[in-house]
Short mmCIF file of C-alpha atoms in Angstrom, two decimals:
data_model
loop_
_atom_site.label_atom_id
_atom_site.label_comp_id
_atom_site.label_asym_id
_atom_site.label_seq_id
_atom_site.Cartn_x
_atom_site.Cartn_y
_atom_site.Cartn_z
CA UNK A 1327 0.00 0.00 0.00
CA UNK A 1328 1.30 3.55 -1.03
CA UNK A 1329 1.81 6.15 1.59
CA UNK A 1330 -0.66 8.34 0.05
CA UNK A 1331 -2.96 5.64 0.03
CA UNK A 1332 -2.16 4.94 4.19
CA UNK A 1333 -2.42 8.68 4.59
CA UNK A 1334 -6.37 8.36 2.64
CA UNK A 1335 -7.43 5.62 4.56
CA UNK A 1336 -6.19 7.15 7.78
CA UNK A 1337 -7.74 10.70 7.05
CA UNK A 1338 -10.87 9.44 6.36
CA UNK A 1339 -11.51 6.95 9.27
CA UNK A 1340 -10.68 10.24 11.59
CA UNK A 1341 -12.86 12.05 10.30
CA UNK A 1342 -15.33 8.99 10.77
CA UNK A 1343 -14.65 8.76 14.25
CA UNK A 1344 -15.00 12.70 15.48
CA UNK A 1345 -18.37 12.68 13.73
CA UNK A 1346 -19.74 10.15 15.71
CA UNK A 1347 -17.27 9.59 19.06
CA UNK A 1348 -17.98 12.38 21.10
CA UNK A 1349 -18.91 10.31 23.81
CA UNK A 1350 -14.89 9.36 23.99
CA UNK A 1351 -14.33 12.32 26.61
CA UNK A 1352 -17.97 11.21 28.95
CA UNK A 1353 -17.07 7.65 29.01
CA UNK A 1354 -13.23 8.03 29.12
CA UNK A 1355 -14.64 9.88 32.78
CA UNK A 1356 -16.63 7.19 33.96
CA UNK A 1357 -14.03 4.24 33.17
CA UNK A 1358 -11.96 5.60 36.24
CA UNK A 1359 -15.06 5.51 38.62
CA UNK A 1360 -14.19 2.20 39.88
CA UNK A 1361 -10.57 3.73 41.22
CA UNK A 1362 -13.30 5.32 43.56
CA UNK A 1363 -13.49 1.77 44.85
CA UNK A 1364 -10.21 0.73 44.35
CA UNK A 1365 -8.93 3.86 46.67
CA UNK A 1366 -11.19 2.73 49.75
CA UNK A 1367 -10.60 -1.62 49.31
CA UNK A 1368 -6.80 -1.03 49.56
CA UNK A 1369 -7.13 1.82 52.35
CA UNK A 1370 -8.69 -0.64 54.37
CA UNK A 1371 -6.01 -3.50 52.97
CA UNK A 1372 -2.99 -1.87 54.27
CA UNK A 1373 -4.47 -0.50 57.28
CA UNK A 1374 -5.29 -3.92 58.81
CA UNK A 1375 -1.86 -4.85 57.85
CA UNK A 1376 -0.74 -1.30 60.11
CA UNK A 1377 -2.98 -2.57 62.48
CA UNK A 1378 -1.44 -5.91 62.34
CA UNK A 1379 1.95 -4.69 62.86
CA UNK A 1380 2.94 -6.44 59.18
CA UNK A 1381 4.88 -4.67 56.42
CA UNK A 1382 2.89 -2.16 54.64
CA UNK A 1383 3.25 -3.96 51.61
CA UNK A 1384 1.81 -6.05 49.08
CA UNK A 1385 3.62 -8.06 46.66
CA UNK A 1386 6.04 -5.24 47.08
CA UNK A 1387 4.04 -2.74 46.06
CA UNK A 1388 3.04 0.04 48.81
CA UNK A 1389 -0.89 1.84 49.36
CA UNK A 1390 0.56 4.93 46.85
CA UNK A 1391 2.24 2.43 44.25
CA UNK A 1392 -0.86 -0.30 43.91
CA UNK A 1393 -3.21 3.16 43.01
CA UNK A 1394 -0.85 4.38 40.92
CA UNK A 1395 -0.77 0.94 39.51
CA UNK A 1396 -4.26 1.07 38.47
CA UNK A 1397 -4.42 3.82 36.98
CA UNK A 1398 -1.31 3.75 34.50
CA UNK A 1399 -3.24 0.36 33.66
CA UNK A 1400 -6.02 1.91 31.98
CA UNK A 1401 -3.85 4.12 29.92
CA UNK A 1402 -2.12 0.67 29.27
CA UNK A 1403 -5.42 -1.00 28.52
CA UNK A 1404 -6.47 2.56 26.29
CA UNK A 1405 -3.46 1.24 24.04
CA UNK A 1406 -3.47 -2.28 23.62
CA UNK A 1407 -7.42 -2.75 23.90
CA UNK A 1408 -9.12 -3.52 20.39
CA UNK A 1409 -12.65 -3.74 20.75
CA UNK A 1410 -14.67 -5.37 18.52
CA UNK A 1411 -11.40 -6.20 16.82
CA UNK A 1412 -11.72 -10.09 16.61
CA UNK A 1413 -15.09 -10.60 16.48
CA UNK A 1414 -16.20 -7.98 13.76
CA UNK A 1415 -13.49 -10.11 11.65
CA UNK A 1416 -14.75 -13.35 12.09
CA UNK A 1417 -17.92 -11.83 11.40
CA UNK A 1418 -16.84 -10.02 7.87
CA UNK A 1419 -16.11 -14.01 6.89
CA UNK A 1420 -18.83 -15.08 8.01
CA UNK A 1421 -20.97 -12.81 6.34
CA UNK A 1422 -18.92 -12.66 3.69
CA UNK A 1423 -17.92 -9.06 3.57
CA UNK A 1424 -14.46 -9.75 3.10
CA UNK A 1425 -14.79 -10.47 -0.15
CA UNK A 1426 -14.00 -6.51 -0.83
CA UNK A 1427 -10.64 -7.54 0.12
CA UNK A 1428 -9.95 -10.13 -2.00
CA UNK A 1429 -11.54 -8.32 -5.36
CA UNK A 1430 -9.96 -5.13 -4.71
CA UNK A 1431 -6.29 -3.81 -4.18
CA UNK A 1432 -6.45 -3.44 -0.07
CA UNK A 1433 -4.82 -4.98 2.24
CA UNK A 1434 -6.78 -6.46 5.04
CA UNK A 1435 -4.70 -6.30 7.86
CA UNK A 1436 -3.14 -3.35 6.97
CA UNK A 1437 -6.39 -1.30 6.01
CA UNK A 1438 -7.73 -2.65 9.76
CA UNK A 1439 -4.26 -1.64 11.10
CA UNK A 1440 -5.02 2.01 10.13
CA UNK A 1441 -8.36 2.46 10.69
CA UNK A 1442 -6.97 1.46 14.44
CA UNK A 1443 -4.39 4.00 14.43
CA UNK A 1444 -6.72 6.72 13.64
CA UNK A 1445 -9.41 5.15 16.04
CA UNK A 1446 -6.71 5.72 19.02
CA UNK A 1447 -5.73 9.51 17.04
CA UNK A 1448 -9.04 10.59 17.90
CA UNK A 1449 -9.70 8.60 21.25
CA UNK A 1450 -6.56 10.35 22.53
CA UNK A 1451 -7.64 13.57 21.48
CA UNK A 1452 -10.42 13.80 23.02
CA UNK A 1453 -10.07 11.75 25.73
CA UNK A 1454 -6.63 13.88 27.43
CA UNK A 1455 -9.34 15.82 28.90
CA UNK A 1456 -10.55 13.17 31.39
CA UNK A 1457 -7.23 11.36 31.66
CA UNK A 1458 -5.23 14.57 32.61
CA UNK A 1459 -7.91 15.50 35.29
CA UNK A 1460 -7.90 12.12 36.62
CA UNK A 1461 -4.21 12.07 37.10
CA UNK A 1462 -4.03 15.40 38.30
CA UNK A 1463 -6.58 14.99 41.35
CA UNK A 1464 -4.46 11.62 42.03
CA UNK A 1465 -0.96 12.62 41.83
CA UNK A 1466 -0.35 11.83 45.44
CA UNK A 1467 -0.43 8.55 44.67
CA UNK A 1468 2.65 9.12 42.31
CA UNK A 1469 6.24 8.89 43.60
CA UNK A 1470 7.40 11.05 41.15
CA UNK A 1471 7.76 11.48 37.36
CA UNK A 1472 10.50 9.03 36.35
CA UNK A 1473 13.91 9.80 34.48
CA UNK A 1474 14.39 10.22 31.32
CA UNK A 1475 15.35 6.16 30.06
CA UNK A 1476 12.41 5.02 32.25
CA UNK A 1477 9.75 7.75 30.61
CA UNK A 1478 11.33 6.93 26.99
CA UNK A 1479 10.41 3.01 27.61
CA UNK A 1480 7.39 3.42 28.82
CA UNK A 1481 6.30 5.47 25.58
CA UNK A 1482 7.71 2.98 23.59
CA UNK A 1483 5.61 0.05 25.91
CA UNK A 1484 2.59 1.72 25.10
CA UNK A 1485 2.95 1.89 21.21
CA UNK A 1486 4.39 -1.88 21.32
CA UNK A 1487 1.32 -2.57 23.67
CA UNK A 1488 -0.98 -1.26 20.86
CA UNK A 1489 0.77 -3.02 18.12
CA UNK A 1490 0.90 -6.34 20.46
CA UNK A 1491 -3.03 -5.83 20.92
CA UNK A 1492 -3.63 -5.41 16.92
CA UNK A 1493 -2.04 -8.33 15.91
CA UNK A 1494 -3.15 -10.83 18.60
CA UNK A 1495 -6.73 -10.07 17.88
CA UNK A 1496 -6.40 -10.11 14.37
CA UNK A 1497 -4.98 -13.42 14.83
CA UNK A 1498 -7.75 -14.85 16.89
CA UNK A 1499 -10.27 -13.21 14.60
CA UNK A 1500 -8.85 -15.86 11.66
CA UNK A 1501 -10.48 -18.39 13.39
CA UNK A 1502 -13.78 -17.57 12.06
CA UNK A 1503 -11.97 -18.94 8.64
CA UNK A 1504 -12.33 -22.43 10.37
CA UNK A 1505 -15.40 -22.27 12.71
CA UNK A 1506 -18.56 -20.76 11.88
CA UNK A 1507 -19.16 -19.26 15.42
CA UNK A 1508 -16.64 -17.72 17.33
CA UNK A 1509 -18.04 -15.96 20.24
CA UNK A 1510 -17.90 -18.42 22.68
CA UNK A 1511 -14.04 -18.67 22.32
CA UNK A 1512 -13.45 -14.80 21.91
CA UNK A 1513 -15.02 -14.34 25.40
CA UNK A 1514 -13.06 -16.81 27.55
CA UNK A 1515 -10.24 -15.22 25.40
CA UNK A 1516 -11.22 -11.77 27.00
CA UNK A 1517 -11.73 -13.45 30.16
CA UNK A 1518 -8.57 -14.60 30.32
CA UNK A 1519 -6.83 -11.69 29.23
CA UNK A 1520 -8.77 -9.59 31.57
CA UNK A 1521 -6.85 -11.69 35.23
CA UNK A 1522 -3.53 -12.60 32.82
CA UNK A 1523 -2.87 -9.34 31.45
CA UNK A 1524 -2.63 -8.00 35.08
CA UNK A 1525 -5.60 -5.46 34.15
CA UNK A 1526 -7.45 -6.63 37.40
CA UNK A 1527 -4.45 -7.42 40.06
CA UNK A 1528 -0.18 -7.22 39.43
CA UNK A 1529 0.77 -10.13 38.04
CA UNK A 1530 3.49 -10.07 41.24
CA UNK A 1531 -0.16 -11.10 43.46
CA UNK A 1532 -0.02 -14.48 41.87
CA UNK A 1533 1.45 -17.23 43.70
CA UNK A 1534 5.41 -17.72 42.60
CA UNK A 1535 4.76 -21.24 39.83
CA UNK A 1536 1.64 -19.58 38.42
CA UNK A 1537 3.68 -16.13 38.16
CA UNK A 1538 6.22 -17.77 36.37
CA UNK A 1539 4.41 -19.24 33.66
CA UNK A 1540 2.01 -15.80 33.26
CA UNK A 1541 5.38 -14.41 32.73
CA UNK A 1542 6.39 -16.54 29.30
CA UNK A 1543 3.16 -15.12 27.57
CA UNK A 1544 2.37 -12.06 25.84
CA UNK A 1545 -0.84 -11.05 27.87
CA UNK A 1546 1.32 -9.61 30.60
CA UNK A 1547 2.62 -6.39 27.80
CA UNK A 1548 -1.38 -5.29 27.35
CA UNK A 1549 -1.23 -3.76 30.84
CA UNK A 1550 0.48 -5.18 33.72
CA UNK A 1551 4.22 -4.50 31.96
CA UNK A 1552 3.74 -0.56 31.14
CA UNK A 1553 2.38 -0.17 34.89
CA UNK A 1554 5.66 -1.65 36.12
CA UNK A 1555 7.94 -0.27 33.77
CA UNK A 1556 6.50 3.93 34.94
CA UNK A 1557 6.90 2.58 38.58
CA UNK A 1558 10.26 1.06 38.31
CA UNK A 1559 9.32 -2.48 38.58
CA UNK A 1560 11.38 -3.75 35.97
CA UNK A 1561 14.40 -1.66 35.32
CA UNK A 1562 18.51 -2.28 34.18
CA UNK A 1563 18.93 -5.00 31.81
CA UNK A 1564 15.42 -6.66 32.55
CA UNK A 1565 13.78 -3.71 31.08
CA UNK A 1566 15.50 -4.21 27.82
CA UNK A 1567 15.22 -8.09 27.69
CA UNK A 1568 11.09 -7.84 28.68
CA UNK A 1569 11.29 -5.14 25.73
CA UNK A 1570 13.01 -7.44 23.20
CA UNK A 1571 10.74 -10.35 24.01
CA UNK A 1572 7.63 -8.07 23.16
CA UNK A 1573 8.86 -7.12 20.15
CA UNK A 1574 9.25 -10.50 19.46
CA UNK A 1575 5.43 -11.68 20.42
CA UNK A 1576 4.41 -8.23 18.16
CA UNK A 1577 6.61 -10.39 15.00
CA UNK A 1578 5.41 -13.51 16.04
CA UNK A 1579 1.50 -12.56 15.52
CA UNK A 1580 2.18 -10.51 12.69
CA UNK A 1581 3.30 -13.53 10.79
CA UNK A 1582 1.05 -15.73 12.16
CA UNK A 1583 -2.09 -13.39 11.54
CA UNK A 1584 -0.46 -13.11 7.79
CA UNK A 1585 -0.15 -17.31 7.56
CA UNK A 1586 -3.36 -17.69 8.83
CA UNK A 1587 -4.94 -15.30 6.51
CA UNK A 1588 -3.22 -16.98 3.56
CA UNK A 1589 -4.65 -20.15 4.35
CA UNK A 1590 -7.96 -18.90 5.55
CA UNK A 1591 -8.23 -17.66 2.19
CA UNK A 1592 -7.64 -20.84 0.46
CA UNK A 1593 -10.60 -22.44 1.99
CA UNK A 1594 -13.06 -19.78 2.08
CA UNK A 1595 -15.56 -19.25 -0.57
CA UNK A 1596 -17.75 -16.29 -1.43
CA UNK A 1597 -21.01 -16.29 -3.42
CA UNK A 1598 -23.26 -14.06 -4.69
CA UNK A 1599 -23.12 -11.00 -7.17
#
């Protein structure tokens, strides 16, 4: 695909999406309502284990850090999240609305990779509003902006976080290539990826043989890995290494979302004028 082409497709979905995604800023505000309740379950956590005479700590994350935690998971989860991603593929096969990439000169995956990027263009714009408000009234819950190596590897989690996203879901959506209903295994996907991903607790929570294996797959780079990396949970060579191996899941799915594609294709069939 050309650049001017990209640069089309990518115009055009924004312009899609600020007609009708005004909402963005309203519901980017509610999504941090349940911090409300996060704030008051793990008050009353570490003040039993004050009261207890215990280390103020869980997992060895303190009161301030396991907030902070939560929130720099939703602008985590704002990155790698693709919804409707999977299923609305499976669905163009099964309908058979693909066909209008087969019969003309576009790209599948990379038409669906830019209508992403300008879905998160415009989410972002309009939802820095909510997010800078939110993170404003809970800066005390910060330690501090990090330095300079730490901030620049965070950006760059977030970016491989959205590409890691993409081209998992992408993936998963080829299935509908082989089974005719794919809904059932899309949602224990998501629920999965909700406790794995470390969107709902810190992966460090889980007990040490489960925490090991979470570890060795990709679900822990869609939220619980950009969290740690701003907080200075993983730092010196560990950093890089966790970075390299997420670049390598991002290749991995890109291939196999290409190979799967290829074949799909092979065995699909598409009537009708």
């Amino acid at each position: 695909m050309s650049p001017a082409a990209a640069w089309t497709i990518i115009r055009i979905s924004i312009a899609e999406r600020l007609v009708y995604r005004g909402d963005f800023a309203l519901s980017t505000l509610m999504r941090f309502l349940p911090i409300v309740t996060q704030v008051f379950l793990w008050a009353a956590v570490f003040s039993a284990l004050d009261a207890a005479g215990r280390p103020a700590e869980v997992a060895g994350f303190s009161y301030h850090e396991m907030i902070a935690y939560y929130l720099l998971t939703m602008v985590a989860r704002a990155f790698s999240s693709m919804p409707g991603l999977a299923s609305g593929i499976a669905r163009d096969i099964r309908t058979g609305a693909v066909n209008k990439y087969l019969i003309q000169p576009v790209d599948m995956l990379q038409y669906l990779l830019l209508h992403r990027i300008a879905h998160k263009l415009v989410y972002y714009s309009v939802a820095i509003g909510p997010f800078a408000l939110v993170f404003w009234l809970c800066r005390g819950f910060f330690p501090g902006w990090p330095d300079a190596a730490t901030t620049a590897a965070f950006a760059v989690s977030l970016i491989m976080a959205f590409l890691l996203g993409f081209f998992l879901e992408s993936t998963l959506g080829m299935i509908g290539f082989w089974f005719l209903e794919v809904n059932s295994l899309l949602f224990i996907y998501m629920l999965f990826a909700f406790f794995i991903s470390g969107h709902m607790f810190p992966i460090d929570m889980l007990p040490a043989g489960i925490a090991a294996v979470v570890r060795l797959l990709p679900l822990q780079y869609l939220a619980y890995f950009p969290a740690a990396v701003f907080l200075g949970k993983v730092s010196g060579p560990q950093l890089w290494q966790s970075l390299a191996v997420e670049a390598a899941w991002i290749v991995f799915f890109a291939v196999a979302g290409r190979i799967a594609f290829s074949r799909g294709v092979r065995r699909y069939g598409g009537y009708g004028g």
